[in-house]
CSV table of C-alpha atoms in Angstrom, one decimal:
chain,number,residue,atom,x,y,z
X,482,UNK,CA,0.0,0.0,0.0
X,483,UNK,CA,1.3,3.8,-1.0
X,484,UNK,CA,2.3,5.6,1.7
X,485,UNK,CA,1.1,8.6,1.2
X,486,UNK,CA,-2.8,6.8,1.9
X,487,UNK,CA,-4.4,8.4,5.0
X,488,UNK,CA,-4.6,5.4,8.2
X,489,UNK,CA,-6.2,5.5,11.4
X,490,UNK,CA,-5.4,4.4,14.7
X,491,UNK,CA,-7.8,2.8,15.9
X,492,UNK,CA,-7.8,-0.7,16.2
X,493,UNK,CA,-11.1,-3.2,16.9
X,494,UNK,CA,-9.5,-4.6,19.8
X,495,UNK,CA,-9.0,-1.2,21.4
X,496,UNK,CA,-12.4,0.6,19.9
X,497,UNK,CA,-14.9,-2.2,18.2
X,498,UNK,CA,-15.7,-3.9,21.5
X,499,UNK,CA,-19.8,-3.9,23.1
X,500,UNK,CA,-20.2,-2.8,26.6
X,501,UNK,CA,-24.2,-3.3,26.1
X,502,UNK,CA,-26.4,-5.6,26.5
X,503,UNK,CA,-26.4,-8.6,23.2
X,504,UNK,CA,-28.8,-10.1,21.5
X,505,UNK,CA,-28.9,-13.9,22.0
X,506,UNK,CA,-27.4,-16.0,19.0
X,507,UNK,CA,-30.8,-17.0,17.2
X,508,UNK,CA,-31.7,-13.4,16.9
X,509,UNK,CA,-28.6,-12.6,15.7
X,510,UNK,CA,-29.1,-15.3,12.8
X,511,UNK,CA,-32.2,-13.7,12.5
X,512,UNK,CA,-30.9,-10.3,11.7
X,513,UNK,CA,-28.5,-11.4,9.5
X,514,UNK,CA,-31.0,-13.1,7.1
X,515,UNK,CA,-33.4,-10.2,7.2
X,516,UNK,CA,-30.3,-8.0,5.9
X,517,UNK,CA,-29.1,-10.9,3.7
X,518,UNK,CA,-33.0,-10.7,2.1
X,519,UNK,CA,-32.8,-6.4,1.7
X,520,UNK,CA,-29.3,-6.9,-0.1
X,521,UNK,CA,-30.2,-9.6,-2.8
X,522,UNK,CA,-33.5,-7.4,-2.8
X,523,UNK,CA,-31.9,-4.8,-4.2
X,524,UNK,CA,-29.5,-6.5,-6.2
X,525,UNK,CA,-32.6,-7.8,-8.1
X,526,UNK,CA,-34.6,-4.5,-8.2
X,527,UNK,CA,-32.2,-2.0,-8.8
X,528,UNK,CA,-32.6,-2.0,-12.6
X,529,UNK,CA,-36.2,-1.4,-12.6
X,530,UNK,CA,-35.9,1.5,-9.7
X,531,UNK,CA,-33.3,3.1,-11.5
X,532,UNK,CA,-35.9,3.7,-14.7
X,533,UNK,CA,-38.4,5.9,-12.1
X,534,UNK,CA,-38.6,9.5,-11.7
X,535,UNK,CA,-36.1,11.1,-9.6
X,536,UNK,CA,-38.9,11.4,-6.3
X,537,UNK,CA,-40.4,7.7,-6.1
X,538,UNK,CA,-36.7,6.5,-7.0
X,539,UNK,CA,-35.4,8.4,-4.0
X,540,UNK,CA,-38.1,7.7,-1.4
X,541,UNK,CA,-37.6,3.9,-2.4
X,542,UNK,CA,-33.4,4.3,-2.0
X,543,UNK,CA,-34.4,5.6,1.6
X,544,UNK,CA,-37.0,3.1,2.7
X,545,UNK,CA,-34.6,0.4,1.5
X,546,UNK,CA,-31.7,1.9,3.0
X,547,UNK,CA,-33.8,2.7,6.6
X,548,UNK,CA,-34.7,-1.2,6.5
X,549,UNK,CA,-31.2,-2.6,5.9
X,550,UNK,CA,-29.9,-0.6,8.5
X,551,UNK,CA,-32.8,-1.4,10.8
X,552,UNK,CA,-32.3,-5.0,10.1
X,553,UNK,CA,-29.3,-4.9,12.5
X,554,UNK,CA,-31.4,-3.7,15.2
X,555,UNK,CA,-29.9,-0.3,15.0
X,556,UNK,CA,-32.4,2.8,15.6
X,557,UNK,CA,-32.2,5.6,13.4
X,558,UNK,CA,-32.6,9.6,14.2
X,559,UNK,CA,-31.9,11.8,11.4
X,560,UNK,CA,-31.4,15.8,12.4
X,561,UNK,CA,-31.7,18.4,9.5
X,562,UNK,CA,-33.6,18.8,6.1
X,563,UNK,CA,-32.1,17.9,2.6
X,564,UNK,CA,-33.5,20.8,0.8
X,565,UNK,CA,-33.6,21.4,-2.7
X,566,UNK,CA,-33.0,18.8,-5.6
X,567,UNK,CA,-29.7,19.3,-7.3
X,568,UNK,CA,-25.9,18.6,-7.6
X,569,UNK,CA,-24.4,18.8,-4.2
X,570,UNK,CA,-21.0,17.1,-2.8
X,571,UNK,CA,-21.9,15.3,0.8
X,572,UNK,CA,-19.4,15.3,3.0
X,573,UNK,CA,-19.0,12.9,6.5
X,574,UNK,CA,-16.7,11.3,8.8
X,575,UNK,CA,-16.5,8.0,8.5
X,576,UNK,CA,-17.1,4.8,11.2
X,577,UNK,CA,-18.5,1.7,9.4
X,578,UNK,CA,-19.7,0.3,6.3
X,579,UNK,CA,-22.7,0.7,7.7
X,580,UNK,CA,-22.6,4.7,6.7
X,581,UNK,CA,-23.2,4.0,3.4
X,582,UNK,CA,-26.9,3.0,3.8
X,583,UNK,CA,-27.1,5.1,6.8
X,584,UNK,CA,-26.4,8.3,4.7
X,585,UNK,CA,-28.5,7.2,2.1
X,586,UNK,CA,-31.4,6.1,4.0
X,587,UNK,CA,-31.2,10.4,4.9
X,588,UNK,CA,-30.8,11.7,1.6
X,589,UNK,CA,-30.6,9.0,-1.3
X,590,UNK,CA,-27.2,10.0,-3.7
X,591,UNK,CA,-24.4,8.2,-5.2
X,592,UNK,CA,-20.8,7.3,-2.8
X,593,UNK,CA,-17.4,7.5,-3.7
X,594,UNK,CA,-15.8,4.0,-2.6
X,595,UNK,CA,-12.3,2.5,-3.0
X,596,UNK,CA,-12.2,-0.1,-5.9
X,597,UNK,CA,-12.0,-2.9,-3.6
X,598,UNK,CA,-16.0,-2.9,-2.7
X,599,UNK,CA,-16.4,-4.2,-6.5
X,600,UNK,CA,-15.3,-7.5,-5.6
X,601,UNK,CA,-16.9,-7.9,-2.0
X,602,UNK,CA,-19.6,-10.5,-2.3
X,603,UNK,CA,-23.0,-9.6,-2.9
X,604,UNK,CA,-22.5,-5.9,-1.4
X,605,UNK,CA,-20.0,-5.4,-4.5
X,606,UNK,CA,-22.4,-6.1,-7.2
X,607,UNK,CA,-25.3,-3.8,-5.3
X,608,UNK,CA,-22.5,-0.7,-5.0
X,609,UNK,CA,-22.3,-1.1,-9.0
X,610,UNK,CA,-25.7,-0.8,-9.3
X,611,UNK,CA,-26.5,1.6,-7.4
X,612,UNK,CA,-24.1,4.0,-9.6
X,613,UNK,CA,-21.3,4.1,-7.0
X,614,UNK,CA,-17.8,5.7,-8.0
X,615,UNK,CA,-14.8,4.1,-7.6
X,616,UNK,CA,-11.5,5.3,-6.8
X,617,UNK,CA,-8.5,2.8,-6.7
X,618,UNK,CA,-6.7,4.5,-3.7
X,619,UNK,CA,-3.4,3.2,-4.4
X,620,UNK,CA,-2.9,5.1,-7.8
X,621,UNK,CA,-1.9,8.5,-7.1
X,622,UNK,CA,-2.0,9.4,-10.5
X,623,UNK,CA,-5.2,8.2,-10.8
X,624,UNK,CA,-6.7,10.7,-8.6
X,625,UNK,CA,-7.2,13.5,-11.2
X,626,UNK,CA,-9.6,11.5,-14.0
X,627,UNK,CA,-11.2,10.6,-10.5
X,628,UNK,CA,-11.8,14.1,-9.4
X,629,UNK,CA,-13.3,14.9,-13.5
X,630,UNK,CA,-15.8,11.8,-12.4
X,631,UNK,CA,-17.3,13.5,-9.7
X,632,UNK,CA,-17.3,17.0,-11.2
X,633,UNK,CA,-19.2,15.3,-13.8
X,634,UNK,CA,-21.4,13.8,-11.4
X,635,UNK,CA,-22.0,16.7,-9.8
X,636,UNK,CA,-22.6,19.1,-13.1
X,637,UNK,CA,-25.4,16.1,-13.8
X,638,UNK,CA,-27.6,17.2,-10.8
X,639,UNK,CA,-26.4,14.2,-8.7
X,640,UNK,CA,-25.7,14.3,-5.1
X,641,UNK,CA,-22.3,12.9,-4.4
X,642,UNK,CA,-21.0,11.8,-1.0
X,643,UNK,CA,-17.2,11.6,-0.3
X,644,UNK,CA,-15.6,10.4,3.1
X,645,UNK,CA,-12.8,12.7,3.1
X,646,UNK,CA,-10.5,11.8,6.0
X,647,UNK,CA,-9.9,8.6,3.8
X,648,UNK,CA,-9.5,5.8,6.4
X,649,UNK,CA,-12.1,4.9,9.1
X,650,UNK,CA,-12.4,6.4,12.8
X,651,UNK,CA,-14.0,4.8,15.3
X,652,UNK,CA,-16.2,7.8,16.7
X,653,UNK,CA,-14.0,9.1,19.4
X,654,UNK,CA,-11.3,11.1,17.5
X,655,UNK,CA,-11.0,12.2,14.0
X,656,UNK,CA,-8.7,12.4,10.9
X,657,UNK,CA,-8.1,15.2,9.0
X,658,UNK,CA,-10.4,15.8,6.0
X,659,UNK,CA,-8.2,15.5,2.6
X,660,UNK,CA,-8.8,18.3,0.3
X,661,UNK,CA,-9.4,16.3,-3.5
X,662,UNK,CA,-13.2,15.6,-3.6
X,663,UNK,CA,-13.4,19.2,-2.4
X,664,UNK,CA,-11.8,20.8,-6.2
X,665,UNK,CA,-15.0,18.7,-7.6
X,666,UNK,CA,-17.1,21.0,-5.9
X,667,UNK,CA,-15.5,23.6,-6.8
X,668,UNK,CA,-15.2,22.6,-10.6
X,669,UNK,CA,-18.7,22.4,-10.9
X,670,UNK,CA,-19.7,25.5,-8.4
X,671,UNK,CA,-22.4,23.4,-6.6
X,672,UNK,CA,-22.6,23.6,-2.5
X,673,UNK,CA,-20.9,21.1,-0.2
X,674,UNK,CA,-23.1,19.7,2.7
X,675,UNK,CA,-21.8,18.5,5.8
X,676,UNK,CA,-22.8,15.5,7.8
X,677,UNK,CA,-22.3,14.1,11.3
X,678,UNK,CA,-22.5,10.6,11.6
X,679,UNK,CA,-22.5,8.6,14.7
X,680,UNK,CA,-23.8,5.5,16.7
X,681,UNK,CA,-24.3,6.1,20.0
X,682,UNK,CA,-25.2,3.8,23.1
X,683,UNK,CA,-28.3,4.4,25.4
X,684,UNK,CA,-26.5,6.5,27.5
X,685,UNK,CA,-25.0,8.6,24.7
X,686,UNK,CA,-21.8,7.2,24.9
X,687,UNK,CA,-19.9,5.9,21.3
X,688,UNK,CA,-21.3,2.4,20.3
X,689,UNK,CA,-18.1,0.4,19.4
X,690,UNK,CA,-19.9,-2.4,17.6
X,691,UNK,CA,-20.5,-0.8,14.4
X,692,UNK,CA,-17.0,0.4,13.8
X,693,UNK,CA,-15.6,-1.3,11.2
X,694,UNK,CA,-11.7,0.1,11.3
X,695,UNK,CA,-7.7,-1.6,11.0
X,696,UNK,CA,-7.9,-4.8,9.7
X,697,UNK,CA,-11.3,-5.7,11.0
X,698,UNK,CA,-12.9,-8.6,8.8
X,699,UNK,CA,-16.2,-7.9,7.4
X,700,UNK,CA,-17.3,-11.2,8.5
X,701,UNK,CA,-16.4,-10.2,12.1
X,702,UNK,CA,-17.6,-7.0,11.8
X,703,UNK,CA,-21.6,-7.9,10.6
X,704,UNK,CA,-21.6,-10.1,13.5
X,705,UNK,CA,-20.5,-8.2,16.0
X,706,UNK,CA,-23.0,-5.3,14.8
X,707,UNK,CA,-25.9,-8.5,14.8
X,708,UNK,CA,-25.0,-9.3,18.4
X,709,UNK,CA,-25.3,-5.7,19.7
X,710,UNK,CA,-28.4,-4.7,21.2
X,711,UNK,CA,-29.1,-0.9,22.1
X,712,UNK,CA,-27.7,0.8,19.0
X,713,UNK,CA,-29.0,4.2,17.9
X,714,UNK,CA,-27.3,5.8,14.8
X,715,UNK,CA,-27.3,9.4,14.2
X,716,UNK,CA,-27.7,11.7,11.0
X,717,UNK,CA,-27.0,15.1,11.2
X,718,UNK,CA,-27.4,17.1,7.9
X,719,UNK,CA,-25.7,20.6,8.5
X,720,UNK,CA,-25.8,23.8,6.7
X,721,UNK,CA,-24.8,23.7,3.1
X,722,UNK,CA,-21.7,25.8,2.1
X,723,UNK,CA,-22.6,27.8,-1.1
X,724,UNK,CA,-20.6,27.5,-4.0
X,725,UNK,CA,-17.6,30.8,-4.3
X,726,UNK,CA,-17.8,31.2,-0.5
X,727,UNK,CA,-14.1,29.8,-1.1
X,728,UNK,CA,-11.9,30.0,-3.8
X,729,UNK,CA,-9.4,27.0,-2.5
X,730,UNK,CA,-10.1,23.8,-1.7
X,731,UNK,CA,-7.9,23.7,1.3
X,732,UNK,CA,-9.9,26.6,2.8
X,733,UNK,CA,-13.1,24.4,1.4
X,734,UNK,CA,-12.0,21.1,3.2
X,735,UNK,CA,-11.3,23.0,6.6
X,736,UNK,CA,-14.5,24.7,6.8
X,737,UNK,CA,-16.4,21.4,6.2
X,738,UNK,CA,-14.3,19.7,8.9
X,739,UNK,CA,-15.1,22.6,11.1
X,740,UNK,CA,-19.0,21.8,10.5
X,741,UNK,CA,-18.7,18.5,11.0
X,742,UNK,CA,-16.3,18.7,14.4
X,743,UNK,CA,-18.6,21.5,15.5
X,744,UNK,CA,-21.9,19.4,15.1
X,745,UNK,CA,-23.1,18.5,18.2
X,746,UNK,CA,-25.2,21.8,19.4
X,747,UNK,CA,-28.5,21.2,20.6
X,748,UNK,CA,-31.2,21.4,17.8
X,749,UNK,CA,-34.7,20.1,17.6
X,750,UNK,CA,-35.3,16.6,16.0
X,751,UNK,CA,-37.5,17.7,12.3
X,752,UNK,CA,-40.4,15.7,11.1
X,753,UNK,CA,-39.1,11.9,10.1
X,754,UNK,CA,-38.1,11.4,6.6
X,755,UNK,CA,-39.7,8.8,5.0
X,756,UNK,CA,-39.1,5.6,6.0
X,757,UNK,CA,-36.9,6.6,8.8
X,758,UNK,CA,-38.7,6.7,12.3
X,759,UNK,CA,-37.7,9.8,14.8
X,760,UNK,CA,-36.1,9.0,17.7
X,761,UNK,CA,-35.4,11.1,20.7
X,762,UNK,CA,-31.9,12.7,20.9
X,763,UNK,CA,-29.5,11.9,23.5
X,764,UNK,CA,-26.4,14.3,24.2
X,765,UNK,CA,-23.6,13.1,22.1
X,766,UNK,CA,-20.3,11.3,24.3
X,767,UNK,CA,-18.3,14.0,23.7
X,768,UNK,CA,-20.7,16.3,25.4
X,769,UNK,CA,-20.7,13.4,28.6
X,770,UNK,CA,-17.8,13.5,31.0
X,771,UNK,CA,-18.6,9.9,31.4
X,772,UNK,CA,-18.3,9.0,27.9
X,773,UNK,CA,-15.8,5.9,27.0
X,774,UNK,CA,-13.3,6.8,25.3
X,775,UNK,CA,-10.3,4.5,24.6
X,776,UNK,CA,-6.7,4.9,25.8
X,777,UNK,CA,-4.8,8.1,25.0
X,778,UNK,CA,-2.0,5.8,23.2
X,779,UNK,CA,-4.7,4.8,20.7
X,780,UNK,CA,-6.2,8.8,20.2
X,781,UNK,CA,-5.4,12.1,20.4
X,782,UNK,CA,-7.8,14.6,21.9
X,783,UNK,CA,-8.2,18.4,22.2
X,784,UNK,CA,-9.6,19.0,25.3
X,785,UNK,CA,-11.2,22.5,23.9
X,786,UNK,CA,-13.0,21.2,21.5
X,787,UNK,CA,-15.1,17.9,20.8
X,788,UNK,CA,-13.9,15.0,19.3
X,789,UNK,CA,-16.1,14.2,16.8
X,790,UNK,CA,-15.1,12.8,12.8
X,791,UNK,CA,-14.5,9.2,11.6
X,792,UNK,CA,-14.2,8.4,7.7
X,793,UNK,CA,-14.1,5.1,5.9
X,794,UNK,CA,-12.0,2.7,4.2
X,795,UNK,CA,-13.6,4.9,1.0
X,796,UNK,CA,-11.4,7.0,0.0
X,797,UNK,CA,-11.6,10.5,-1.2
């Protein structure tokens, strides 16, 4: 692997373990076949959702997306309004796997992954369909016709979602957002919108289950996210920044990160999106003096301010 690629450290010994209570082994099995059904569900209708208009396609995306997630037994809250229709770069930290359907069960668009996804079983095929882009992170010089892709995306009227700090977090620190996906918006002068992701235990404190970070197996890491019990993931979908509020993506890239750091103020839960019931909110761990938080050889923290991103094995 190049190293100029962005890594993480967090580890799943150190930051994927369950504190909570688990669900016993048959339920488990249980939820692991319901999400088994959703994914060869859409596999198989992809191709004829793709064909309907932009609204029904989207509110079918989110319902679908809602449902896998759900499947896991994981509650979802979502915070925010998508407003208009129209070509928009997403930006998030990044935990889990599990973002993908999480962001898209808030606001339905198309995510930048590493190439590697293609051949995962199953979930590979239904990222292709579902018009992902791909971005093999190990080409440097392959980054540009990548960054043309989603400019092109974006000058279409899609709404593109990049994980910029490139590797995954586990919830309780954050990387630093890399600054490529961000000329794209630029390029075709449509807004950025931040989002805060996170999964969060009764108490508010990080849920460790679903990260999915190091050199965590996928097998390991569906299981572990099928034992857990008492998960509750949070969307938060923050201001947009308009297009030629900055002229350089550096300055771009920090003021998103900012956003996204800055997230967790106190704002009233809207009206449900479709598909996705409300929960009540629950002050985030870094708001908790009592949150978990794992050794200070694994993170760093800055006491002044919260600890807040995580980004996926998706590159940007």
């Amino acid at each position: 692997m190049s190293v100029w690629l962005p890594t993480s450290p967090c580890t799943p010994e150190a930051c994927a373990g369950h504190e909570g209570d688990t669900a016993s082994v048959p339920r488990a099995v249980l939820r692991l076949a319901a999400a088994v059904a959703l994914i060869l569900l859409g596999i198989l209708g992809a191709p004829p959702v793709r064909l309907l208009p932009a609204g029904p396609r989207h509110a079918v995306v989110r319902v679908w997306s809602a449902a896998l997630v759900r499947a896991f037994g994981i509650r979802i809250t979502v915070h925010g309004t998508p407003g208009p229709d129209g070509g928009r770069l997403l930006v998030a930290n990044h935990i889990s796997w599990l973002d993908i359907p999480l962001v898209a069960a808030a606001l339905p668009c198309r995510m930048l992954a590493k190439s590697d996804i293609r051949a995962w079983p199953v979930l590979g095929r239904l990222a292709g369909r579902a018009g992902t882009l791909f971005i093999e992170r190990d080409r440097i010089r392959a980054l540009p016709a990548t960054v043309g892709t989603i400019t092109g995306a974006l000058l279409a009227g899609d709404r593109v979602t990049v994980f910029p700090e490139g590797s995954t977090w586990c919830g309780r620190a954050q990387g630093t957002f890399r600054r490529a996906a961000f000329q794209a918006a630029l390029d075709a002068r449509v807004p950025v919108q931040p989002l805060r992701l996170a999964y969060l235990c009764h108490d508010g404190s990080p849920a460790g289950a679903p990260a999915f970070v190091g050199d965590d197996p996928l097998t390991a890491s569906l299981w572990r996210i099928a034992r857990a019990r008492g998960v509750r993931a949070e969307v938060r979908l923050l201001p947009r920044i308009p297009p030629g509020r900055y002229a350089h993506r550096r300055d771009l890239a920090a003021a998103a990160q900012r956003a996204v750091t800055g997230a967790w103020t106190a704002t009233p839960a809207p009206d449900p999106l479709p598909g996705v019931p409300a929960q009540p909110a629950t002050p985030s761990a870094t708001d908790r003096d009592s949150a978990n938080r794992p050794a200070a050889s694994v993170h760093h923290w800055v006491s002044s301010s919260p600890a807040a991103a995580s980004s996926l094995r998706t590159p940007s």
